[in-house]
Amino acid sequence: MSVNAVTHLNFRGDARAALTFYQSVFGGDVVMVTYKDAGNVQDPSEADHVMWGQVAAAGGFRVMAYDVPSRMPWNQGENAFFVSVRGEAAEEVTAYWEKLSDGATVLQPLGPAQWAPLYGMLKDRFGVTWVVDVVSEYQAS
């Protein structure tokens, strides 16, 4: 038996665009169920919003997302979470970085860091902060 933790992102009307963008970055399959699809429309203006969505790529990347209905409180917050993408190869990590950078605000340019061969941080066009790095062995002192 195994358990996987999957990042679940909450949006207010941007889940479809975000999931489509993340699929363009990481590949894989995207699945989206709208409130209308699920027969759970409480506000007609939100019928086509995403009630449940996921991107799942063969390399193991998974992210889920939905649109928080207007009847519920939602605040994106500041630094409430980061999504961390860690790879073993610089080429793989750099390719993700370049795609995620489209429309993003770079908080820390991708480059060598004291703790990793490559590390970078950006806030994408949907306000999600991504930490991208190449995995390295931690040497305890």
Coordinates of N, CA, C and O in Angstrom, one line a residue:
M1 N 0.8 -1.2 0.0 CA 0.0 0.0 0.0 C 0.9 1.2 0.0 O 1.9 1.3 0.7
S2 N 0.5 2.2 -0.8 CA 1.3 3.5 -0.8 C 0.4 4.7 -0.8 O -0.8 4.5 -1.2
V3 N 0.9 5.8 -0.4 CA 0.1 7.0 -0.4 C 0.9 8.1 -1.1 O 2.1 8.2 -1.0
N4 N 0.2 8.9 -1.9 CA 0.9 10.0 -2.6 C 0.2 11.3 -2.2 O -1.0 11.4 -2.1
A5 N 1.0 12.3 -2.0 CA 0.5 13.6 -1.7 C 0.5 14.4 -3.1 O 1.5 14.4 -3.8
V6 N -0.7 15.0 -3.4 CA -0.8 15.7 -4.6 C -1.2 17.1 -4.3 O -2.1 17.4 -3.5
T7 N -0.5 18.1 -4.9 CA -0.8 19.5 -4.6 C -2.2 19.8 -5.3 O -2.5 19.4 -6.4
H8 N -3.1 20.4 -4.5 CA -4.4 20.8 -4.9 C -4.5 22.3 -4.9 O -4.4 22.9 -3.8
L9 N -4.6 22.9 -6.0 CA -4.6 24.4 -6.1 C -6.1 24.9 -6.2 O -6.9 24.3 -6.9
N10 N -6.4 25.9 -5.5 CA -7.7 26.5 -5.5 C -7.7 27.9 -6.2 O -6.8 28.7 -5.9
F11 N -8.6 28.0 -7.1 CA -8.7 29.3 -7.9 C -10.1 29.8 -7.8 O -11.0 29.2 -7.3
R12 N -10.3 31.0 -8.4 CA -11.6 31.6 -8.5 C -11.8 31.9 -10.0 O -11.6 33.1 -10.4
G13 N -12.2 30.9 -10.7 CA -12.5 31.1 -12.1 C -11.3 30.8 -13.1 O -11.5 30.9 -14.3
D14 N -10.1 30.6 -12.6 CA -8.9 30.3 -13.4 C -8.4 28.9 -13.5 O -7.4 28.6 -14.1
A15 N -9.1 28.0 -12.9 CA -8.7 26.6 -12.8 C -8.5 26.0 -14.2 O -7.5 25.3 -14.5
R16 N -9.4 26.2 -15.1 CA -9.3 25.6 -16.5 C -8.0 26.1 -17.2 O -7.2 25.4 -17.7
A17 N -7.8 27.4 -17.1 CA -6.6 28.0 -17.8 C -5.4 27.5 -17.1 O -4.4 27.2 -17.8
A18 N -5.4 27.4 -15.8 CA -4.2 27.0 -15.1 C -3.8 25.5 -15.4 O -2.7 25.2 -15.7
L19 N -4.8 24.7 -15.4 CA -4.6 23.2 -15.7 C -4.1 23.1 -17.1 O -3.2 22.3 -17.4
T20 N -4.7 23.8 -18.0 CA -4.3 23.7 -19.4 C -2.8 24.2 -19.6 O -2.0 23.5 -20.3
F21 N -2.5 25.2 -18.9 CA -1.1 25.7 -18.9 C -0.1 24.7 -18.3 O 0.9 24.4 -18.9
Y22 N -0.5 24.1 -17.2 CA 0.4 23.1 -16.5 C 0.6 21.9 -17.4 O 1.6 21.3 -17.5
Q23 N -0.5 21.5 -18.1 CA -0.3 20.4 -19.1 C 0.6 20.8 -20.2 O 1.4 19.9 -20.6
S24 N 0.6 22.0 -20.6 CA 1.5 22.4 -21.7 C 3.0 22.4 -21.2 O 3.9 22.2 -22.0
V25 N 3.2 22.6 -19.9 CA 4.5 22.6 -19.3 C 5.0 21.2 -19.1 O 6.1 20.8 -19.5
F26 N 4.2 20.3 -18.4 CA 4.6 19.0 -18.0 C 4.1 17.9 -18.8 O 4.6 16.7 -18.6
G27 N 3.3 18.1 -19.8 CA 2.7 17.0 -20.6 C 1.7 16.3 -19.8 O 1.1 16.7 -18.8
G28 N 1.3 15.1 -20.3 CA 0.4 14.2 -19.7 C -1.0 14.5 -20.1 O -1.3 15.2 -21.1
D29 N -1.9 14.0 -19.3 CA -3.4 14.1 -19.5 C -4.0 15.1 -18.6 O -3.7 15.1 -17.4
V30 N -5.0 15.9 -19.1 CA -5.7 16.8 -18.2 C -7.2 16.3 -18.2 O -7.7 15.9 -19.3
V31 N -7.8 16.3 -17.1 CA -9.2 15.9 -16.9 C -9.8 17.0 -16.1 O -9.3 17.5 -15.1
M32 N -11.0 17.5 -16.6 CA -11.7 18.5 -15.9 C -13.2 18.2 -15.8 O -13.8 17.7 -16.8
V33 N -13.8 18.3 -14.7 CA -15.3 18.1 -14.5 C -15.8 19.5 -14.0 O -15.3 20.0 -13.0
T34 N -16.8 20.0 -14.8 CA -17.4 21.3 -14.4 C -18.5 21.0 -13.4 O -19.0 19.9 -13.2
Y35 N -19.0 22.1 -12.8 CA -20.1 22.0 -11.9 C -21.3 21.5 -12.7 O -22.1 20.7 -12.1
K36 N -21.4 21.9 -13.9 CA -22.6 21.5 -14.8 C -22.4 20.0 -15.0 O -23.4 19.3 -14.9
D37 N -21.2 19.5 -15.4 CA -21.0 18.1 -15.6 C -21.4 17.2 -14.4 O -22.0 16.2 -14.6
A38 N -21.2 17.7 -13.2 CA -21.5 17.0 -12.0 C -22.9 17.2 -11.5 O -23.3 16.6 -10.5
G39 N -23.7 18.0 -12.2 CA -25.0 18.3 -11.8 C -25.1 19.1 -10.4 O -26.0 18.9 -9.6
N40 N -24.1 19.9 -10.2 CA -24.0 20.6 -9.0 C -23.9 22.2 -9.2 O -23.1 22.8 -8.5
V41 N -24.7 22.7 -10.1 CA -24.7 24.1 -10.4 C -25.6 24.8 -9.3 O -26.8 24.6 -9.2
Q42 N -25.0 25.7 -8.6 CA -25.7 26.5 -7.6 C -25.8 28.0 -8.0 O -26.6 28.7 -7.5
D43 N -24.8 28.4 -8.9 CA -24.8 29.7 -9.4 C -24.6 29.5 -11.0 O -23.6 29.1 -11.4
P44 N -25.6 29.9 -11.8 CA -25.6 29.6 -13.2 C -24.3 30.3 -13.9 O -23.8 29.7 -14.8
S45 N -23.8 31.3 -13.3 CA -22.6 32.0 -13.9 C -21.3 31.1 -13.7 O -20.3 31.4 -14.3
E46 N -21.4 30.1 -12.8 CA -20.3 29.3 -12.5 C -20.4 27.9 -13.0 O -19.7 27.0 -12.7
A47 N -21.4 27.6 -13.8 CA -21.7 26.3 -14.3 C -20.5 25.6 -15.0 O -20.3 24.4 -14.9
D48 N -19.8 26.4 -15.8 CA -18.6 25.9 -16.5 C -17.3 26.0 -15.8 O -16.3 25.7 -16.3
H49 N -17.4 26.4 -14.5 CA -16.1 26.4 -13.7 C -15.8 25.0 -13.3 O -16.6 24.1 -13.3
V50 N -14.5 24.8 -13.0 CA -14.0 23.5 -12.7 C -14.3 23.1 -11.3 O -13.9 23.8 -10.4
M51 N -15.1 22.0 -11.2 CA -15.4 21.4 -9.8 C -14.2 20.5 -9.4 O -13.9 20.4 -8.2
W52 N -13.6 19.8 -10.4 CA -12.5 18.9 -10.1 C -11.7 18.8 -11.4 O -12.2 18.7 -12.4
G53 N -10.4 19.0 -11.2 CA -9.5 18.9 -12.4 C -8.1 18.3 -12.0 O -7.7 18.5 -10.8
Q54 N -7.4 17.7 -12.9 CA -6.1 17.2 -12.6 C -5.3 17.1 -13.9 O -5.8 16.8 -15.0
V55 N -4.0 17.3 -13.7 CA -3.0 17.0 -14.8 C -2.2 15.8 -14.2 O -1.7 15.9 -13.1
A56 N -2.0 14.8 -15.0 CA -1.2 13.6 -14.6 C -0.3 13.3 -15.8 O -0.7 13.0 -16.9
A57 N 1.0 13.4 -15.5 CA 2.0 13.1 -16.5 C 2.8 11.8 -16.2 O 2.9 11.4 -15.1
A58 N 3.2 11.1 -17.3 CA 3.9 9.8 -17.1 C 5.1 9.9 -16.2 O 5.4 8.9 -15.5
G59 N 5.8 11.0 -16.2 CA 7.0 11.1 -15.3 C 6.7 11.3 -13.8 O 7.6 11.3 -13.0
G60 N 5.4 11.3 -13.5 CA 5.0 11.3 -12.1 C 4.5 12.6 -11.6 O 4.0 12.7 -10.5
F61 N 4.5 13.7 -12.5 CA 3.9 15.0 -12.1 C 2.4 14.8 -11.9 O 1.7 14.3 -12.8
R62 N 1.9 15.4 -10.8 CA 0.4 15.4 -10.6 C 0.1 16.8 -10.0 O 0.8 17.2 -9.1
V63 N -1.0 17.4 -10.4 CA -1.5 18.6 -9.7 C -3.0 18.5 -9.9 O -3.5 18.1 -11.0
M64 N -3.7 18.9 -8.9 CA -5.2 19.0 -9.0 C -5.6 20.5 -8.8 O -4.8 21.3 -8.2
A65 N -6.8 20.8 -9.2 CA -7.2 22.2 -9.1 C -8.8 22.2 -9.2 O -9.4 21.4 -9.8
Y66 N -9.3 23.3 -8.6 CA -10.7 23.6 -8.8 C -11.0 25.1 -8.6 O -10.2 25.8 -8.1
D67 N -12.2 25.5 -9.0 CA -12.7 26.8 -8.8 C -13.5 26.9 -7.6 O -14.6 26.3 -7.5
V68 N -13.1 27.6 -6.6 CA -13.9 27.8 -5.4 C -15.1 28.6 -5.7 O -15.1 29.7 -6.3
P69 N -16.3 28.0 -5.4 CA -17.6 28.8 -5.7 C -17.6 30.1 -5.0 O -17.1 30.3 -3.9
S70 N -18.3 31.0 -5.6 CA -18.4 32.4 -5.0 C -19.1 32.4 -3.7 O -18.9 33.3 -2.9
R71 N -19.9 31.4 -3.4 CA -20.6 31.3 -2.1 C -19.7 31.0 -0.9 O -20.0 31.1 0.2
M72 N -18.4 30.6 -1.3 CA -17.5 30.2 -0.3 C -16.4 31.2 -0.2 O -16.0 31.8 -1.2
P73 N -15.8 31.4 1.0 CA -14.7 32.4 1.1 C -13.4 31.8 0.4 O -13.2 30.6 0.3
W74 N -12.7 32.7 -0.2 CA -11.4 32.3 -0.9 C -10.5 33.5 -0.9 O -10.9 34.6 -1.2
N75 N -9.3 33.3 -0.5 CA -8.2 34.3 -0.5 C -6.9 33.6 -0.9 O -6.5 32.7 -0.2
Q76 N -6.3 34.0 -1.9 CA -5.1 33.4 -2.4 C -4.0 33.5 -1.4 O -3.1 32.6 -1.3
G77 N -4.0 34.5 -0.6 CA -3.0 34.7 0.4 C -1.6 35.0 -0.1 O -1.4 35.1 -1.3
E78 N -0.7 35.2 0.7 CA 0.7 35.5 0.4 C 1.6 34.4 0.9 O 1.6 34.2 2.1
N79 N 2.3 33.7 0.0 CA 3.2 32.7 0.4 C 2.5 31.6 1.2 O 3.1 31.0 2.1
A80 N 1.3 31.3 0.9 CA 0.5 30.2 1.6 C 1.1 28.9 1.3 O 1.0 27.9 2.1
F81 N 1.7 28.7 0.1 CA 2.3 27.4 -0.3 C 3.2 27.7 -1.5 O 3.0 28.7 -2.2
F82 N 4.1 26.7 -1.7 CA 4.9 26.7 -2.9 C 4.6 25.3 -3.5 O 4.5 24.3 -2.8
V83 N 4.7 25.2 -4.8 CA 4.7 23.9 -5.5 C 6.2 23.7 -5.8 O 6.8 24.5 -6.5
S84 N 6.7 22.5 -5.4 CA 8.1 22.2 -5.6 C 8.2 21.1 -6.7 O 7.6 20.1 -6.6
V85 N 9.0 21.4 -7.7 CA 9.3 20.4 -8.8 C 10.7 20.1 -8.7 O 11.6 21.0 -8.9
R86 N 11.1 18.9 -8.5 CA 12.4 18.4 -8.3 C 12.7 17.4 -9.3 O 12.0 16.4 -9.5
G87 N 13.8 17.5 -10.0 CA 14.2 16.6 -11.0 C 15.7 16.2 -10.8 O 16.4 16.8 -10.1
E88 N 16.1 15.1 -11.5 CA 17.4 14.6 -11.4 C 18.4 15.2 -12.4 O 19.6 15.1 -12.3
A89 N 17.8 15.7 -13.5 CA 18.6 16.1 -14.6 C 18.4 17.6 -14.9 O 17.3 18.1 -14.9
A90 N 19.5 18.4 -15.1 CA 19.4 19.8 -15.3 C 18.6 20.1 -16.6 O 17.8 21.1 -16.6
E91 N 18.7 19.3 -17.6 CA 18.0 19.5 -18.8 C 16.5 19.5 -18.6 O 15.7 20.3 -19.1
E92 N 16.0 18.5 -17.8 CA 14.6 18.3 -17.5 C 14.1 19.5 -16.7 O 13.0 20.1 -17.1
V93 N 14.8 19.9 -15.7 CA 14.4 21.0 -14.8 C 14.4 22.3 -15.6 O 13.5 23.1 -15.5
T94 N 15.4 22.5 -16.4 CA 15.5 23.7 -17.2 C 14.3 23.9 -18.2 O 13.8 24.9 -18.4
A95 N 13.9 22.7 -18.8 CA 12.8 22.8 -19.7 C 11.5 23.2 -19.0 O 10.7 24.0 -19.5
Y96 N 11.3 22.6 -17.8 CA 10.1 23.0 -17.0 C 10.1 24.5 -16.7 O 9.2 25.2 -16.8
W97 N 11.3 24.9 -16.2 CA 11.5 26.3 -15.8 C 11.2 27.3 -17.0 O 10.4 28.2 -16.8
E98 N 11.7 27.0 -18.2 CA 11.5 27.8 -19.3 C 10.0 27.9 -19.7 O 9.5 29.0 -20.0
K99 N 9.3 26.9 -19.6 CA 7.8 26.9 -19.9 C 7.0 27.6 -18.8 O 6.1 28.4 -19.1
L100 N 7.4 27.3 -17.5 CA 6.7 28.0 -16.4 C 6.9 29.5 -16.4 O 6.1 30.3 -15.9
S101 N 8.1 29.9 -16.9 CA 8.4 31.3 -16.9 C 7.6 32.2 -17.8 O 7.5 33.4 -17.7
D102 N 6.8 31.6 -18.7 CA 6.0 32.3 -19.6 C 4.9 33.1 -18.9 O 4.0 32.5 -18.2
G103 N 5.1 34.4 -18.8 CA 4.1 35.3 -18.1 C 4.4 35.3 -16.6 O 3.5 35.9 -15.9
A104 N 5.5 34.8 -16.2 CA 5.7 34.7 -14.7 C 6.6 35.9 -14.2 O 7.2 36.6 -15.0
T105 N 6.6 36.0 -12.9 CA 7.5 36.9 -12.2 C 8.6 36.1 -11.6 O 8.3 35.2 -10.7
V106 N 9.8 36.2 -12.0 CA 10.9 35.4 -11.5 C 11.4 36.0 -10.2 O 11.7 37.2 -10.1
L107 N 11.3 35.2 -9.1 CA 11.7 35.6 -7.8 C 13.1 35.3 -7.5 O 13.8 36.0 -6.7
Q108 N 13.6 34.2 -8.0 CA 15.0 33.8 -7.9 C 15.4 33.1 -9.3 O 14.8 32.1 -9.6
P109 N 16.2 33.7 -10.1 CA 16.6 33.2 -11.4 C 17.1 31.7 -11.2 O 17.8 31.4 -10.2
L110 N 16.9 30.9 -12.2 CA 17.4 29.5 -12.2 C 18.9 29.6 -12.3 O 19.4 30.2 -13.3
G111 N 19.6 29.0 -11.4 CA 21.0 28.9 -11.4 C 21.5 28.1 -10.3 O 20.8 27.6 -9.4
P112 N 22.9 27.9 -10.2 CA 23.4 27.2 -9.1 C 23.1 27.8 -7.8 O 23.1 29.0 -7.6
A113 N 22.9 27.0 -6.8 CA 22.7 27.4 -5.4 C 23.6 26.6 -4.5 O 24.1 25.6 -4.9
Q114 N 23.8 27.1 -3.3 CA 24.6 26.4 -2.3 C 24.2 25.0 -2.1 O 25.0 24.1 -1.8
W115 N 22.9 24.8 -2.1 CA 22.3 23.5 -1.8 C 21.9 22.6 -3.0 O 21.4 21.5 -2.8
A116 N 22.0 23.2 -4.2 CA 21.5 22.4 -5.4 C 22.3 22.9 -6.6 O 22.6 24.1 -6.7
P117 N 22.5 22.0 -7.5 CA 23.2 22.3 -8.8 C 22.4 23.4 -9.6 O 23.0 24.3 -10.2
L118 N 21.0 23.3 -9.5 CA 20.2 24.3 -10.1 C 19.0 24.6 -9.2 O 18.4 23.6 -8.6
Y119 N 18.6 25.8 -9.0 CA 17.5 26.2 -8.2 C 16.9 27.5 -8.7 O 17.6 28.4 -9.1
G120 N 15.6 27.6 -8.7 CA 14.9 28.9 -9.1 C 13.5 28.9 -8.5 O 13.0 27.9 -8.1
M121 N 13.0 30.2 -8.4 CA 11.7 30.4 -7.8 C 11.0 31.4 -8.7 O 11.6 32.4 -9.0
L122 N 9.7 31.1 -9.0 CA 8.9 32.1 -9.8 C 7.5 32.1 -9.4 O 7.0 31.1 -8.8
K123 N 6.8 33.1 -9.6 CA 5.3 33.2 -9.4 C 4.7 33.2 -10.8 O 5.0 34.1 -11.6
D124 N 4.0 32.2 -11.1 CA 3.4 32.1 -12.5 C 2.3 33.1 -12.7 O 1.9 33.8 -11.8
R125 N 1.8 33.1 -13.9 CA 0.7 34.1 -14.3 C -0.6 33.9 -13.6 O -1.5 34.7 -13.6
F126 N -0.7 32.7 -12.8 CA -1.9 32.5 -12.0 C -1.7 32.8 -10.5 O -2.5 32.5 -9.7
G127 N -0.5 33.3 -10.2 CA -0.2 33.6 -8.8 C 0.4 32.5 -8.0 O 0.5 32.6 -6.8
V128 N 0.7 31.4 -8.6 CA 1.2 30.2 -7.9 C 2.7 30.3 -7.9 O 3.3 30.5 -8.9
T129 N 3.3 30.1 -6.7 CA 4.8 30.2 -6.6 C 5.4 28.8 -6.8 O 4.9 27.8 -6.1
W130 N 6.3 28.6 -7.7 CA 7.0 27.4 -8.0 C 8.4 27.4 -7.6 O 9.1 28.4 -7.9
V131 N 8.9 26.4 -6.9 CA 10.3 26.2 -6.6 C 10.8 25.0 -7.5 O 10.2 23.9 -7.4
V132 N 11.7 25.3 -8.3 CA 12.2 24.3 -9.3 C 13.7 24.0 -9.0 O 14.5 25.0 -8.9
D133 N 14.1 22.8 -8.8 CA 15.5 22.5 -8.5 C 15.9 21.1 -9.0 O 15.1 20.2 -9.3
V134 N 17.2 20.9 -9.0 CA 17.8 19.6 -9.3 C 18.2 19.0 -8.0 O 18.8 19.6 -7.1
V135 N 17.7 17.8 -7.7 CA 17.9 17.1 -6.5 C 19.4 16.8 -6.3 O 20.1 16.4 -7.2
S136 N 19.9 17.0 -5.1 CA 21.3 16.7 -4.7 C 21.3 16.1 -3.3 O 20.4 16.3 -2.6
E137 N 22.3 15.3 -3.1 CA 22.4 14.7 -1.8 C 22.7 15.8 -0.7 O 23.4 16.7 -0.9
Y138 N 21.9 15.6 0.4 CA 22.1 16.5 1.5 C 23.3 16.0 2.4 O 23.3 14.8 2.8
Q139 N 24.2 16.9 2.6 CA 25.4 16.5 3.4 C 25.2 17.1 4.8 O 25.4 18.3 5.0
A140 N 24.9 16.3 5.8 CA 24.7 16.9 7.2 C 26.1 17.2 7.7 O 27.1 16.5 7.5
S141 N 26.2 18.3 8.5 CA 27.5 18.7 9.0 C 27.6 18.2 10.5 O 26.8 17.8 11.1

